[in-house]
CSV table of C-alpha atoms in Angstrom, one decimal:
chain,number,residue,atom,x,y,z
A,60,MET,CA,15.9,60.2,31.7
A,61,VAL,CA,12.3,60.3,32.7
A,62,LYS,CA,11.1,59.9,29.1
A,63,GLY,CA,13.3,56.8,28.8
A,64,LEU,CA,11.8,55.2,31.9
A,65,ARG,CA,8.3,56.0,30.6
A,66,CYS,CA,9.2,54.0,27.4
A,67,VAL,CA,10.9,51.1,29.1
A,68,LEU,CA,8.4,50.4,32.0
A,69,PRO,CA,5.4,49.6,29.7
A,70,ALA,CA,7.6,47.3,27.6
A,71,LEU,CA,8.8,45.5,30.7
A,72,ARG,CA,5.2,45.2,32.0
A,73,ALA,CA,4.1,43.8,28.6
A,74,TRP,CA,7.0,41.4,28.7
A,75,ARG,CA,6.1,40.1,32.1
A,76,LEU,CA,2.4,39.6,31.1
A,77,CYS,CA,3.3,37.7,28.0
A,78,ARG,CA,5.8,35.6,29.9
A,79,ALA,CA,3.1,34.8,32.5
A,80,VAL,CA,0.6,33.7,29.7
A,81,ALA,CA,3.3,31.6,28.0
A,82,HIS,CA,4.2,30.0,31.3
A,83,LYS,CA,0.5,29.1,31.9
A,84,GLU,CA,0.2,27.7,28.3
A,85,TRP,CA,3.4,25.6,28.8
A,86,LEU,CA,2.0,24.1,32.1
A,87,GLN,CA,-1.2,23.2,30.2
A,88,LEU,CA,0.8,21.7,27.4
A,89,ARG,CA,2.8,19.6,29.8
A,90,GLN,CA,-0.4,18.2,31.3
A,91,ASP,CA,-1.7,17.3,27.8
A,92,ARG,CA,0.6,14.3,27.2
A,93,LEU,CA,-1.3,13.1,24.2
A,94,THR,CA,-0.7,16.3,22.3
A,95,LEU,CA,3.0,16.3,23.2
A,96,ALA,CA,3.3,12.7,22.0
A,97,LEU,CA,1.7,13.5,18.7
A,98,LEU,CA,3.9,16.6,18.2
A,99,VAL,CA,6.9,14.3,18.5
A,100,GLY,CA,5.4,11.2,16.9
A,101,VAL,CA,4.1,12.6,13.7
A,102,PRO,CA,7.4,14.2,12.6
A,103,LEU,CA,9.3,11.1,13.7
A,104,ALA,CA,7.0,8.9,11.7
A,105,GLN,CA,7.5,11.0,8.6
A,106,ILE,CA,11.3,10.9,9.0
A,107,LEU,CA,11.2,7.1,9.4
A,108,LEU,CA,8.8,6.5,6.5
A,109,PHE,CA,10.5,8.8,4.0
A,110,GLY,CA,14.0,8.0,5.1
A,111,PHE,CA,13.9,4.3,5.5
A,112,ALA,CA,10.7,2.8,4.0
A,113,ILE,CA,10.3,4.8,0.8
A,114,SER,CA,12.4,3.8,-2.2
A,115,LEU,CA,12.0,5.3,-5.7
A,116,ALA,CA,14.3,2.7,-7.3
A,117,PRO,CA,12.4,-0.5,-8.4
A,118,GLN,CA,13.8,-3.5,-6.5
A,119,HIS,CA,12.7,-6.9,-5.2
A,120,TRP,CA,10.0,-7.1,-7.9
A,121,PRO,CA,8.0,-10.3,-7.3
A,122,ALA,CA,8.6,-12.6,-10.3
A,123,VAL,CA,8.1,-16.3,-11.1
A,124,TRP,CA,9.3,-18.5,-13.9
A,125,VAL,CA,7.6,-21.1,-16.0
A,126,ALA,CA,9.5,-24.0,-17.6
A,127,VAL,CA,8.2,-24.2,-21.2
A,128,PRO,CA,8.4,-27.7,-22.8
A,129,THR,CA,10.6,-27.7,-25.9
A,130,ALA,CA,8.5,-28.4,-28.9
A,131,VAL,CA,11.0,-30.0,-31.2
A,132,ALA,CA,14.5,-31.2,-30.3
A,133,THR,CA,16.7,-31.4,-33.3
A,134,PRO,CA,18.4,-34.8,-34.0
A,135,ASN,CA,21.9,-33.2,-34.1
A,136,ALA,CA,21.4,-31.4,-30.8
A,137,PRO,CA,19.8,-33.7,-28.2
A,138,ALA,CA,19.0,-32.4,-24.8
A,139,ASP,CA,21.7,-32.5,-22.2
A,140,PRO,CA,20.3,-32.7,-18.7
A,141,GLU,CA,23.5,-31.6,-17.0
A,142,LEU,CA,23.8,-28.5,-19.3
A,143,ASP,CA,20.1,-27.8,-18.8
A,144,ALA,CA,20.6,-27.7,-15.0
A,145,ARG,CA,23.6,-25.4,-15.4
A,146,LEU,CA,21.9,-23.0,-17.7
A,147,THR,CA,18.7,-22.9,-15.6
A,148,GLN,CA,20.9,-22.2,-12.5
A,149,ALA,CA,22.7,-19.4,-14.5
A,150,MET,CA,19.3,-17.9,-15.4
A,151,ARG,CA,18.1,-17.9,-11.8
A,152,GLN,CA,21.4,-16.4,-10.6
A,153,HIS,CA,21.2,-13.6,-13.2
A,154,PHE,CA,17.7,-12.5,-12.5
A,155,ARG,CA,18.0,-12.7,-8.8
A,156,GLY,CA,21.3,-10.9,-8.8
A,157,GLY,CA,21.3,-7.2,-8.1
A,158,GLY,CA,18.1,-7.2,-6.1
A,159,LEU,CA,15.9,-6.1,-9.0
A,160,LEU,CA,13.7,-9.2,-9.0
A,161,ALA,CA,12.6,-11.5,-6.2
A,162,LEU,CA,12.5,-14.6,-8.5
A,163,GLN,CA,11.1,-17.7,-6.9
A,164,PRO,CA,13.5,-20.6,-6.9
A,165,GLU,CA,11.0,-23.2,-8.2
A,166,PRO,CA,9.0,-23.0,-11.4
A,167,LEU,CA,5.2,-22.6,-11.5
A,168,GLY,CA,2.7,-24.0,-14.0
A,169,ALA,CA,1.5,-21.6,-16.7
A,170,GLN,CA,-2.0,-21.4,-15.1
A,171,GLU,CA,-0.7,-20.8,-11.6
A,172,ALA,CA,1.5,-18.0,-12.9
A,173,GLU,CA,-1.5,-16.5,-14.7
A,174,GLN,CA,-3.6,-16.5,-11.6
A,175,ALA,CA,-0.7,-15.1,-9.5
A,176,MET,CA,-0.3,-12.2,-11.9
A,177,GLN,CA,-4.1,-11.5,-12.0
A,178,ARG,CA,-4.2,-11.4,-8.2
A,179,GLY,CA,-1.3,-9.1,-8.1
A,180,ASP,CA,1.1,-11.5,-6.3
A,181,VAL,CA,3.7,-11.3,-9.1
A,182,ARG,CA,4.5,-8.6,-11.6
A,183,LEU,CA,6.7,-10.5,-14.0
A,184,VAL,CA,6.5,-14.1,-15.4
A,185,LEU,CA,9.6,-15.5,-17.1
A,186,HIS,CA,9.0,-18.2,-19.7
A,187,TRP,CA,12.2,-20.3,-19.9
A,188,PRO,CA,12.7,-23.4,-22.1
A,189,ALA,CA,12.7,-26.7,-20.1
A,190,SER,CA,15.6,-27.9,-22.2
A,191,PRO,CA,17.8,-24.9,-23.1
A,192,SER,CA,20.7,-27.1,-24.1
A,193,THR,CA,18.7,-28.1,-27.2
A,194,PHE,CA,18.9,-24.6,-28.5
A,195,VAL,CA,22.5,-24.0,-27.4
A,196,ARG,CA,23.9,-27.1,-29.1
A,197,ALA,CA,22.0,-26.3,-32.2
A,198,GLY,CA,23.4,-22.8,-32.3
A,199,GLN,CA,20.0,-21.2,-31.9
A,200,ALA,CA,19.1,-18.3,-29.7
A,201,LEU,CA,17.5,-19.2,-26.4
A,202,PRO,CA,13.8,-18.2,-26.6
A,203,LEU,CA,13.1,-16.1,-23.5
A,204,ARG,CA,9.7,-14.5,-23.0
A,205,LEU,CA,8.9,-11.9,-20.3
A,206,GLU,CA,5.3,-11.3,-19.3
A,207,ALA,CA,5.0,-8.0,-17.4
A,208,ASP,CA,2.0,-6.7,-15.6
A,209,PHE,CA,1.7,-3.3,-17.2
A,210,SER,CA,-1.2,-2.3,-14.9
A,211,ASP,CA,1.7,-1.4,-12.6
A,212,PRO,CA,3.3,1.8,-13.9
A,213,TRP,CA,6.7,0.8,-12.4
A,214,ALA,CA,6.8,-2.5,-14.4
A,215,GLN,CA,7.9,-0.9,-17.6
A,216,ALA,CA,11.0,0.6,-15.9
A,217,VAL,CA,11.8,-2.9,-14.5
A,218,VAL,CA,11.5,-4.5,-18.0
A,219,ALA,CA,13.8,-1.8,-19.5
A,220,GLN,CA,16.5,-2.6,-16.9
A,221,LEU,CA,16.2,-6.3,-17.6
A,222,GLY,CA,16.3,-6.2,-21.4
A,223,ASP,CA,19.7,-4.5,-21.7
A,224,SER,CA,21.7,-7.1,-19.8
A,225,VAL,CA,20.0,-10.5,-20.3
A,226,SER,CA,22.3,-11.9,-22.9
A,227,LEU,CA,25.6,-10.8,-21.4
A,228,GLY,CA,24.5,-11.7,-17.8
A,229,LEU,CA,23.5,-15.3,-18.9
A,230,ALA,CA,26.8,-15.8,-20.8
A,231,ARG,CA,28.9,-14.8,-17.8
A,232,ALA,CA,26.9,-17.0,-15.4
A,233,ALA,CA,27.0,-19.9,-17.8
A,234,HIS,CA,30.9,-19.8,-18.0
A,235,GLN,CA,31.0,-20.8,-14.3
A,236,PRO,CA,30.7,-24.7,-15.0
A,237,PRO,CA,34.0,-26.8,-15.0
A,238,GLN,CA,36.3,-26.5,-18.0
A,239,ASP,CA,35.6,-30.0,-19.3
A,240,LEU,CA,32.5,-28.7,-21.0
A,241,ALA,CA,33.6,-28.3,-24.6
A,242,MET,CA,31.7,-25.1,-25.5
A,243,ASN,CA,33.3,-22.3,-27.4
A,244,TRP,CA,31.2,-19.2,-27.1
A,245,GLN,CA,31.8,-15.5,-26.7
A,246,GLY,CA,28.3,-14.7,-25.8
A,247,LEU,CA,25.0,-16.5,-25.3
A,248,ALA,CA,22.4,-15.6,-27.9
A,249,VAL,CA,19.1,-14.9,-26.4
A,250,SER,CA,15.9,-14.1,-28.3
A,251,LEU,CA,14.0,-11.9,-25.8
A,252,GLN,CA,10.3,-11.2,-26.3
A,253,VAL,CA,8.5,-8.8,-23.9
A,254,GLN,CA,4.8,-9.2,-23.6
A,255,GLY,CA,2.8,-6.5,-21.7
A,256,ARG,CA,-0.3,-7.8,-20.0
A,257,TYR,CA,-3.2,-5.6,-18.7
A,258,PRO,CA,-2.1,-2.3,-20.3
A,259,LEU,CA,-3.3,0.8,-18.6
A,260,PRO,CA,-5.5,3.4,-20.3
A,261,ARG,CA,-3.7,6.3,-21.9
A,262,GLN,CA,-4.8,8.9,-19.3
A,263,ASP,CA,-3.1,8.7,-16.0
A,264,GLY,CA,-6.3,9.7,-14.2
A,265,ALA,CA,-7.9,6.4,-15.1
A,266,TYR,CA,-5.3,4.7,-12.9
A,267,MET,CA,-5.1,7.3,-10.1
A,268,MET,CA,-8.8,8.1,-9.6
A,269,PRO,CA,-9.9,4.7,-8.2
A,270,ALA,CA,-7.0,4.5,-5.8
A,271,LEU,CA,-7.6,8.2,-4.8
A,272,SER,CA,-11.1,7.2,-3.8
A,273,GLY,CA,-9.7,4.8,-1.2
A,274,VAL,CA,-7.4,7.5,0.1
A,275,ILE,CA,-10.1,10.1,0.4
A,276,LEU,CA,-12.4,7.7,2.2
A,277,THR,CA,-9.6,6.8,4.6
A,278,LEU,CA,-9.2,10.5,5.6
A,279,THR,CA,-12.7,11.8,5.6
A,280,LEU,CA,-14.5,8.9,7.3
A,281,THR,CA,-11.9,8.4,10.0
A,282,LEU,CA,-11.9,12.1,10.9
A,283,MET,CA,-15.7,12.5,10.8
A,284,ALA,CA,-16.2,9.5,13.1
A,285,ALA,CA,-13.5,10.6,15.5
A,286,LEU,CA,-14.9,14.2,15.7
A,287,CYS,CA,-18.5,13.4,16.1
A,288,VAL,CA,-18.1,12.0,19.6
A,289,VAL,CA,-15.4,14.4,20.8
A,290,ARG,CA,-17.5,17.3,19.7
A,291,GLU,CA,-20.4,16.1,21.9
A,292,GLN,CA,-18.0,15.8,24.8
A,293,GLU,CA,-16.8,19.4,24.4
A,294,ARG,CA,-20.4,20.7,24.1
A,295,GLY,CA,-21.6,18.7,27.1
A,296,THR,CA,-24.3,16.7,25.2
A,297,TRP,CA,-22.5,13.4,25.9
A,298,ASP,CA,-23.6,13.4,29.5
A,299,ALA,CA,-27.2,13.8,28.3
A,300,LEU,CA,-26.8,10.7,26.2
A,301,ARG,CA,-25.7,8.7,29.2
A,302,THR,CA,-29.0,9.5,31.0
A,303,THR,CA,-31.0,8.0,28.1
A,304,PRO,CA,-31.7,4.2,27.8
A,305,LEU,CA,-29.3,4.0,24.9
A,306,THR,CA,-26.8,1.2,24.9
A,307,ALA,CA,-23.3,1.1,23.4
A,308,GLY,CA,-24.6,-0.8,20.4
A,309,HIS,CA,-27.2,2.0,19.8
A,310,ILE,CA,-24.5,4.6,19.9
A,311,VAL,CA,-22.1,2.9,17.6
A,312,VAL,CA,-24.8,2.1,15.0
A,313,GLY,CA,-26.4,5.5,15.3
A,314,LYS,CA,-23.2,7.3,15.0
A,315,LEU,CA,-22.0,5.3,12.0
A,316,TRP,CA,-25.2,5.3,10.0
A,317,PRO,CA,-25.3,8.9,8.6
A,318,TYR,CA,-21.5,8.9,7.9
A,319,LEU,CA,-21.8,5.5,6.1
A,320,LEU,CA,-24.4,7.0,3.8
A,321,LEU,CA,-22.2,10.0,3.2
A,322,GLY,CA,-19.3,7.6,2.4
A,323,LEU,CA,-21.4,5.6,-0.1
A,324,GLY,CA,-22.4,8.8,-1.8
A,325,GLN,CA,-18.8,10.0,-1.9
A,326,TYR,CA,-17.6,6.7,-3.4
A,327,ALA,CA,-20.4,6.8,-6.0
A,328,LEU,CA,-19.5,10.3,-7.0
A,329,LEU,CA,-15.8,9.4,-7.4
A,330,GLN,CA,-16.8,6.4,-9.5
A,331,VAL,CA,-19.0,8.5,-11.8
A,332,LEU,CA,-16.2,11.1,-12.2
A,333,ALA,CA,-13.6,8.5,-12.9
A,334,TRP,CA,-15.8,6.8,-15.5
A,335,ALA,CA,-17.0,10.0,-17.1
A,336,LEU,CA,-13.7,11.9,-17.2
A,337,PHE,CA,-11.1,9.2,-17.7
A,338,GLY,CA,-13.0,6.1,-18.9
A,339,THR,CA,-12.2,4.0,-15.8
A,340,PRO,CA,-14.2,0.8,-15.7
A,341,TRP,CA,-17.2,0.7,-13.4
A,342,ALA,CA,-16.9,-1.2,-10.2
A,343,SER,CA,-18.8,-4.5,-9.9
A,344,ALA,CA,-21.1,-5.6,-7.0
A,345,ALA,CA,-18.2,-7.4,-5.4
A,346,LEU,CA,-16.0,-4.3,-5.3
A,347,TRP,CA,-18.9,-2.3,-4.0
A,348,ALA,CA,-19.4,-4.8,-1.2
A,349,LEU,CA,-15.7,-4.6,-0.3
A,350,ALA,CA,-15.9,-0.8,-0.4
A,351,LEU,CA,-18.8,-0.9,2.1
A,352,VAL,CA,-16.8,-3.1,4.5
A,353,PHE,CA,-13.8,-0.7,4.0
A,354,MET,CA,-15.9,2.3,5.0
A,355,LEU,CA,-17.2,0.5,8.1
A,356,GLY,CA,-13.6,-0.2,9.1
A,357,GLN,CA,-12.6,3.4,8.7
A,358,LEU,CA,-15.6,4.6,10.7
A,359,GLY,CA,-14.9,2.1,13.4
A,360,LEU,CA,-11.3,3.3,13.5
A,361,GLY,CA,-12.6,6.8,14.0
A,362,LEU,CA,-14.7,5.8,16.9
A,363,CYS,CA,-11.8,4.1,18.5
A,364,LEU,CA,-9.8,7.3,18.1
A,365,SER,CA,-12.6,9.2,19.8
A,366,LEU,CA,-12.2,7.0,22.8
A,367,VAL,CA,-8.6,8.3,23.2
A,368,ALA,CA,-9.0,11.9,22.2
A,369,ARG,CA,-10.3,14.5,24.6
A,370,GLN,CA,-10.4,17.4,22.2
A,371,GLN,CA,-11.2,17.9,18.6
A,372,LEU,CA,-7.6,18.9,17.9
A,373,GLN,CA,-6.4,15.7,19.3
A,374,ALA,CA,-8.8,13.7,17.2
A,375,VAL,CA,-7.6,15.4,14.1
A,376,GLN,CA,-3.9,14.8,15.1
A,377,LEU,CA,-4.7,11.1,15.7
A,378,GLY,CA,-6.5,10.8,12.4
A,379,ILE,CA,-3.5,12.3,10.6
A,380,PHE,CA,-1.1,10.0,12.5
A,381,PHE,CA,-3.0,7.0,11.1
A,382,TYR,CA,-3.5,8.5,7.7
A,383,LEU,CA,0.1,9.1,6.9
A,384,PRO,CA,1.2,5.4,6.9
A,385,SER,CA,-1.9,4.5,4.8
A,386,LEU,CA,-0.9,7.1,2.3
A,387,LEU,CA,2.8,6.2,2.1
A,388,LEU,CA,2.9,2.4,2.7
A,389,SER,CA,-0.3,1.2,0.9
A,390,GLY,CA,1.2,1.3,-2.6
A,391,PHE,CA,-0.8,4.3,-3.6
A,392,MET,CA,2.2,6.6,-4.2
A,393,PHE,CA,5.3,4.3,-4.0
A,394,PRO,CA,5.9,0.7,-5.0
A,395,LEU,CA,5.2,-1.7,-2.1
A,396,HIS,CA,7.7,-4.3,-3.3
A,397,ALA,CA,10.6,-1.8,-3.1
A,398,MET,CA,10.1,-1.2,0.6
A,399,PRO,CA,12.1,-3.1,3.3
A,400,ALA,CA,10.6,-6.1,5.0
A,401,TRP,CA,9.5,-4.3,8.1
A,402,ALA,CA,7.7,-1.7,6.1
A,403,GLN,CA,5.9,-4.3,4.0
A,404,THR,CA,4.8,-6.1,7.2
A,405,LEU,CA,3.4,-2.8,8.5
A,406,ALA,CA,1.7,-2.2,5.1
A,407,GLN,CA,-0.1,-5.5,5.4
A,408,LEU,CA,-1.8,-4.3,8.6
A,409,LEU,CA,-3.4,-1.3,6.7
A,410,PRO,CA,-6.8,-1.9,5.2
A,411,LEU,CA,-6.1,0.5,2.4
A,412,THR,CA,-3.3,-1.8,1.1
A,413,HIS,CA,-5.7,-4.7,0.5
A,414,PHE,CA,-8.5,-2.5,-0.7
A,415,LEU,CA,-6.3,-0.9,-3.4
A,416,ARG,CA,-5.0,-4.4,-4.3
A,417,ALA,CA,-8.5,-5.8,-4.8
A,418,MET,CA,-9.6,-2.7,-6.7
A,419,ARG,CA,-6.7,-2.8,-9.2
A,420,ALA,CA,-7.1,-6.5,-9.7
A,421,GLU,CA,-10.7,-6.0,-10.8
A,422,LEU,CA,-10.5,-2.7,-12.7
A,423,PHE,CA,-7.2,-3.3,-14.5
A,424,ARG,CA,-6.6,-7.0,-14.5
A,425,GLN,CA,-10.2,-8.3,-15.0
A,426,ALA,CA,-10.2,-10.4,-11.9
A,427,GLU,CA,-13.3,-12.4,-11.1
A,428,PRO,CA,-15.6,-11.4,-8.2
A,429,ALA,CA,-14.4,-14.4,-6.2
A,430,VAL,CA,-10.8,-13.2,-6.6
A,431,VAL,CA,-11.7,-9.7,-5.5
A,432,LEU,CA,-13.5,-10.9,-2.4
A,433,SER,CA,-10.6,-13.3,-1.5
A,434,LEU,CA,-8.2,-10.3,-1.7
A,435,GLY,CA,-10.4,-8.3,0.6
A,436,TRP,CA,-10.7,-10.6,3.6
A,437,PRO,CA,-8.1,-8.6,5.6
A,438,VAL,CA,-10.4,-5.5,5.2
A,439,LEU,CA,-13.2,-7.5,6.7
A,440,LEU,CA,-11.1,-8.7,9.6
A,441,PHE,CA,-9.9,-5.1,10.3
A,442,ALA,CA,-13.5,-3.8,10.2
A,443,LEU,CA,-14.8,-6.4,12.6
A,444,GLY,CA,-11.8,-5.7,14.9
A,445,VAL,CA,-12.3,-2.0,15.2
A,446,LEU,CA,-16.1,-2.2,15.4
A,447,TRP,CA,-15.9,-4.6,18.2
A,448,ALA,CA,-13.2,-2.4,20.0
A,449,SER,CA,-15.4,0.7,19.6
A,450,TRP,CA,-18.5,-1.2,20.9
A,451,ALA,CA,-16.5,-2.5,23.9
A,452,GLY,CA,-15.0,0.9,24.6
A,453,TYR,CA,-18.3,2.7,24.6
A,454,ARG,CA,-20.0,0.0,26.6
A,455,ARG,CA,-17.4,0.5,29.3
A,456,ARG,CA,-17.8,4.3,29.1
A,457,MET,CA,-21.6,4.1,29.4
A,458,ALA,CA,-21.3,1.9,32.5
């Protein structure tokens, strides 16, 4: 009996001590509301993004169509405007049905469609004859040409899904006009020609490495800028800075300067590796300027996070909280066009979305520097906004 008590009493004492420490830790955790919010918010954000925003099936692919003038109309088969309208309507209904393509209702000019594809606004351009009735009455196949942006790896899967059902789908849709149309067909002959534009290099790394540079800069620069101030607060050196004649502008510029140089070196290293290992084209001066603005925006975001975080752990958690949407919604891993409307709206607020879009337009679609800079204006707007917010926050804290 005595031996049993000697074994139980130390265990009970250890249990009470552990429970007291756990109770104290729980009280501290309850007071740390930011950490509790992040512990709940990060898993919730992952569930929402992976469950509702991410879709692996290609859908809602941006597409436009161009009305190609008929070169020669045979005398025995003149154009029929009414039949032209019906066939064109059948074509639009077929390609917009099923949700695979988001085909614009009105045609674009050939040059406008080319510019839209180069900017990345559309992925498919459908060339449709302006007078399809000429070919139908002459018993000829309808010439249909699809231009696909093959700089997008998902575009080939979309073209494969379209090619199998073009002829049958158009025939079914064209049978919907009234019965007074004296046409006797079992199917509508279509001559489909697929033209791939801007083919990617054979190695997948040539496509992934430039985009990976934007993802790496997003994570590293944001965390470094967020930690640099919180670290000083924990060490007590922040109070020493407040006694100096430094202003908020001095602190923001001084904090960002070394990390900006590190970011430029990191981006240059990634460019060299992508070019040497995978043959990725070298970035132009316009893309380097946009990358510089992008880095300033990520550093400014990190300084804004440091105004909220009180510990380095909180700064890391906040950085990851902003990093996850950038990784999942920017188009780096999953097609942006397949996401629901609310996710696409959220993606437009992320600077990485526009940086990747401008980068791919130049490196893989040979866009001009003016086009690259025009695609990057949201990055500049974001950078100005977070830099001003960080300056205003530190000005208030220094007061």
